[in-house]
JSON list of C-alpha atoms in Angstrom, two decimals:
[
{"chain": "A", "resi": 1, "resn": "MET", "atom": "CA", "xyz": [16.19, -0.50, 7.92]},
{"chain": "A", "resi": 2, "resn": "ARG", "atom": "CA", "xyz": [14.68, 2.88, 8.39]},
{"chain": "A", "resi": 3, "resn": "SER", "atom": "CA", "xyz": [14.10, 5.39, 5.53]},
{"chain": "A", "resi": 4, "resn": "SER", "atom": "CA", "xyz": [15.08, 9.01, 6.09]},
{"chain": "A", "resi": 5, "resn": "ASP", "atom": "CA", "xyz": [11.81, 9.78, 4.17]},
{"chain": "A", "resi": 6, "resn": "GLU", "atom": "CA", "xyz": [9.73, 8.46, 7.02]},
{"chain": "A", "resi": 7, "resn": "PRO", "atom": "CA", "xyz": [7.77, 10.88, 9.05]},
{"chain": "A", "resi": 8, "resn": "GLY", "atom": "CA", "xyz": [9.36, 11.51, 12.42]},
{"chain": "A", "resi": 9, "resn": "GLN", "atom": "CA", "xyz": [6.59, 10.09, 14.56]},
{"chain": "A", "resi": 10, "resn": "TRP", "atom": "CA", "xyz": [6.83, 6.66, 13.02]},
{"chain": "A", "resi": 11, "resn": "ALA", "atom": "CA", "xyz": [10.66, 6.40, 12.24]},
{"chain": "A", "resi": 12, "resn": "GLU", "atom": "CA", "xyz": [11.45, 4.66, 15.63]},
{"chain": "A", "resi": 13, "resn": "LEU", "atom": "CA", "xyz": [8.82, 2.22, 15.53]},
{"chain": "A", "resi": 14, "resn": "SER", "atom": "CA", "xyz": [9.45, -1.47, 14.39]},
{"chain": "A", "resi": 15, "resn": "ASP", "atom": "CA", "xyz": [7.48, -2.87, 11.52]},
{"chain": "A", "resi": 16, "resn": "ALA", "atom": "CA", "xyz": [5.29, -4.82, 13.77]},
{"chain": "A", "resi": 17, "resn": "GLN", "atom": "CA", "xyz": [4.52, -1.75, 15.83]},
{"chain": "A", "resi": 18, "resn": "LEU", "atom": "CA", "xyz": [3.73, 0.15, 12.61]},
{"chain": "A", "resi": 19, "resn": "LEU", "atom": "CA", "xyz": [1.30, -2.40, 11.56]},
{"chain": "A", "resi": 20, "resn": "ALA", "atom": "CA", "xyz": [-0.27, -2.50, 14.90]},
{"chain": "A", "resi": 21, "resn": "ALA", "atom": "CA", "xyz": [-0.72, 1.26, 14.82]},
{"chain": "A", "resi": 22, "resn": "ALA", "atom": "CA", "xyz": [-2.06, 1.06, 11.33]},
{"chain": "A", "resi": 23, "resn": "ARG", "atom": "CA", "xyz": [-5.16, -0.65, 12.53]},
{"chain": "A", "resi": 24, "resn": "ASP", "atom": "CA", "xyz": [-6.29, 2.60, 13.95]},
{"chain": "A", "resi": 25, "resn": "GLN", "atom": "CA", "xyz": [-4.02, 5.13, 12.29]},
{"chain": "A", "resi": 26, "resn": "PRO", "atom": "CA", "xyz": [-3.77, 4.24, 8.48]},
{"chain": "A", "resi": 27, "resn": "GLU", "atom": "CA", "xyz": [-0.97, 6.84, 8.16]},
{"chain": "A", "resi": 28, "resn": "ALA", "atom": "CA", "xyz": [1.35, 4.42, 10.04]},
{"chain": "A", "resi": 29, "resn": "PHE", "atom": "CA", "xyz": [0.95, 2.06, 7.08]},
{"chain": "A", "resi": 30, "resn": "GLY", "atom": "CA", "xyz": [2.54, 4.81, 4.89]},
{"chain": "A", "resi": 31, "resn": "ALA", "atom": "CA", "xyz": [5.72, 4.52, 7.00]},
{"chain": "A", "resi": 32, "resn": "PHE", "atom": "CA", "xyz": [5.70, 0.61, 6.49]},
{"chain": "A", "resi": 33, "resn": "TYR", "atom": "CA", "xyz": [5.12, 1.21, 2.88]},
{"chain": "A", "resi": 34, "resn": "GLN", "atom": "CA", "xyz": [8.25, 3.64, 2.63]},
{"chain": "A", "resi": 35, "resn": "ARG", "atom": "CA", "xyz": [10.38, 0.96, 4.30]},
{"chain": "A", "resi": 36, "resn": "HIS", "atom": "CA", "xyz": [9.55, -1.95, 2.03]},
{"chain": "A", "resi": 37, "resn": "ALA", "atom": "CA", "xyz": [8.21, -0.64, -1.30]},
{"chain": "A", "resi": 38, "resn": "ARG", "atom": "CA", "xyz": [11.53, -0.73, -3.07]},
{"chain": "A", "resi": 39, "resn": "VAL", "atom": "CA", "xyz": [12.27, -4.25, -2.10]},
{"chain": "A", "resi": 40, "resn": "VAL", "atom": "CA", "xyz": [8.77, -5.38, -3.14]},
{"chain": "A", "resi": 41, "resn": "LEU", "atom": "CA", "xyz": [9.19, -3.48, -6.57]},
{"chain": "A", "resi": 42, "resn": "ALA", "atom": "CA", "xyz": [12.64, -5.01, -7.06]},
{"chain": "A", "resi": 43, "resn": "PHE", "atom": "CA", "xyz": [11.30, -8.40, -6.51]},
{"chain": "A", "resi": 44, "resn": "PHE", "atom": "CA", "xyz": [8.52, -7.82, -9.13]},
{"chain": "A", "resi": 45, "resn": "TYR", "atom": "CA", "xyz": [10.91, -6.29, -11.60]},
{"chain": "A", "resi": 46, "resn": "ARG", "atom": "CA", "xyz": [13.43, -9.30, -11.33]},
{"chain": "A", "resi": 47, "resn": "ARG", "atom": "CA", "xyz": [10.51, -11.65, -12.09]},
{"chain": "A", "resi": 48, "resn": "THR", "atom": "CA", "xyz": [8.64, -9.68, -14.72]},
{"chain": "A", "resi": 49, "resn": "ALA", "atom": "CA", "xyz": [11.37, -7.56, -16.38]},
{"chain": "A", "resi": 50, "resn": "CYS", "atom": "CA", "xyz": [8.64, -4.99, -16.96]},
{"chain": "A", "resi": 51, "resn": "PRO", "atom": "CA", "xyz": [8.57, -1.69, -14.96]},
{"chain": "A", "resi": 52, "resn": "GLN", "atom": "CA", "xyz": [4.88, -1.09, -15.40]},
{"chain": "A", "resi": 53, "resn": "THR", "atom": "CA", "xyz": [3.82, -4.64, -14.34]},
{"chain": "A", "resi": 54, "resn": "ALA", "atom": "CA", "xyz": [6.27, -4.41, -11.50]},
{"chain": "A", "resi": 55, "resn": "ALA", "atom": "CA", "xyz": [4.74, -1.10, -10.41]},
{"chain": "A", "resi": 56, "resn": "ASP", "atom": "CA", "xyz": [1.29, -2.36, -10.66]},
{"chain": "A", "resi": 57, "resn": "LEU", "atom": "CA", "xyz": [1.88, -5.59, -8.71]},
{"chain": "A", "resi": 58, "resn": "THR", "atom": "CA", "xyz": [3.66, -3.58, -5.97]},
{"chain": "A", "resi": 59, "resn": "ALA", "atom": "CA", "xyz": [0.47, -1.31, -5.87]},
{"chain": "A", "resi": 60, "resn": "GLU", "atom": "CA", "xyz": [-1.76, -4.42, -5.48]},
{"chain": "A", "resi": 61, "resn": "THR", "atom": "CA", "xyz": [0.56, -5.96, -2.96]},
{"chain": "A", "resi": 62, "resn": "PHE", "atom": "CA", "xyz": [0.42, -3.01, -0.75]},
{"chain": "A", "resi": 63, "resn": "ALA", "atom": "CA", "xyz": [-3.28, -2.52, -1.14]},
{"chain": "A", "resi": 64, "resn": "ALA", "atom": "CA", "xyz": [-3.89, -6.29, -0.19]},
{"chain": "A", "resi": 65, "resn": "ALA", "atom": "CA", "xyz": [-1.51, -5.67, 2.91]},
{"chain": "A", "resi": 66, "resn": "PHE", "atom": "CA", "xyz": [-3.39, -2.63, 3.84]},
{"chain": "A", "resi": 67, "resn": "VAL", "atom": "CA", "xyz": [-6.74, -4.43, 3.91]},
{"chain": "A", "resi": 68, "resn": "ALA", "atom": "CA", "xyz": [-5.04, -7.37, 5.78]},
{"chain": "A", "resi": 69, "resn": "ARG", "atom": "CA", "xyz": [-3.29, -5.13, 8.36]},
{"chain": "A", "resi": 70, "resn": "ALA", "atom": "CA", "xyz": [-5.59, -5.98, 11.04]},
{"chain": "A", "resi": 71, "resn": "ARG", "atom": "CA", "xyz": [-4.88, -9.66, 10.72]},
{"chain": "A", "resi": 72, "resn": "TYR", "atom": "CA", "xyz": [-1.08, -9.18, 11.02]},
{"chain": "A", "resi": 73, "resn": "ARG", "atom": "CA", "xyz": [0.28, -11.05, 14.07]},
{"chain": "A", "resi": 74, "resn": "ASP", "atom": "CA", "xyz": [3.84, -10.43, 15.32]},
{"chain": "A", "resi": 75, "resn": "THR", "atom": "CA", "xyz": [4.98, -13.90, 15.52]},
{"chain": "A", "resi": 76, "resn": "GLY", "atom": "CA", "xyz": [8.78, -12.93, 15.67]},
{"chain": "A", "resi": 77, "resn": "ALA", "atom": "CA", "xyz": [9.28, -13.25, 12.05]},
{"chain": "A", "resi": 78, "resn": "PRO", "atom": "CA", "xyz": [10.12, -10.01, 10.26]},
{"chain": "A", "resi": 79, "resn": "ALA", "atom": "CA", "xyz": [7.10, -8.12, 8.92]},
{"chain": "A", "resi": 80, "resn": "ARG", "atom": "CA", "xyz": [8.92, -7.94, 5.60]},
{"chain": "A", "resi": 81, "resn": "ALA", "atom": "CA", "xyz": [8.33, -11.68, 5.32]},
{"chain": "A", "resi": 82, "resn": "TRP", "atom": "CA", "xyz": [4.66, -11.20, 5.73]},
{"chain": "A", "resi": 83, "resn": "VAL", "atom": "CA", "xyz": [4.55, -8.58, 2.92]},
{"chain": "A", "resi": 84, "resn": "MET", "atom": "CA", "xyz": [6.72, -10.59, 0.56]},
{"chain": "A", "resi": 85, "resn": "ALA", "atom": "CA", "xyz": [4.38, -13.66, 1.15]},
{"chain": "A", "resi": 86, "resn": "ILE", "atom": "CA", "xyz": [1.58, -11.39, -0.17]},
{"chain": "A", "resi": 87, "resn": "ALA", "atom": "CA", "xyz": [3.79, -10.30, -3.04]},
{"chain": "A", "resi": 88, "resn": "ARG", "atom": "CA", "xyz": [4.33, -13.99, -3.92]},
{"chain": "A", "resi": 89, "resn": "ARG", "atom": "CA", "xyz": [0.58, -14.56, -4.01]},
{"chain": "A", "resi": 90, "resn": "GLN", "atom": "CA", "xyz": [-0.04, -11.43, -6.00]},
{"chain": "A", "resi": 91, "resn": "LEU", "atom": "CA", "xyz": [2.65, -12.65, -8.65]},
{"chain": "A", "resi": 92, "resn": "THR", "atom": "CA", "xyz": [1.19, -16.07, -8.78]},
{"chain": "A", "resi": 93, "resn": "SER", "atom": "CA", "xyz": [-2.39, -14.65, -9.37]},
{"chain": "A", "resi": 94, "resn": "SER", "atom": "CA", "xyz": [-0.93, -12.31, -12.13]},
{"chain": "A", "resi": 95, "resn": "PHE", "atom": "CA", "xyz": [0.60, -15.19, -13.91]},
{"chain": "A", "resi": 96, "resn": "ARG", "atom": "CA", "xyz": [-2.64, -17.12, -13.84]},
{"chain": "A", "resi": 97, "resn": "ARG", "atom": "CA", "xyz": [-4.50, -14.19, -15.33]}
]
């Protein structure tokens, strides 16, 4: 799913291509964020029922994904699965705190 808010230069790239480009061009990660932030935010909101906590966890998730972007490998699975795995780890970590 492509967001109409994505900058034109990134709109036609797949998620895997965006993450590969983001290794050298961090602005490509912004397009990846635009595509998936709503889904991640909704995931956290459904589990916490707190808008502020959901927003904080979403920010933490994408910060962790940004740091890990160089380690992303396109295995054929959707990149959304990769970011959602990071989100699940963030949620577990949040519950432990």
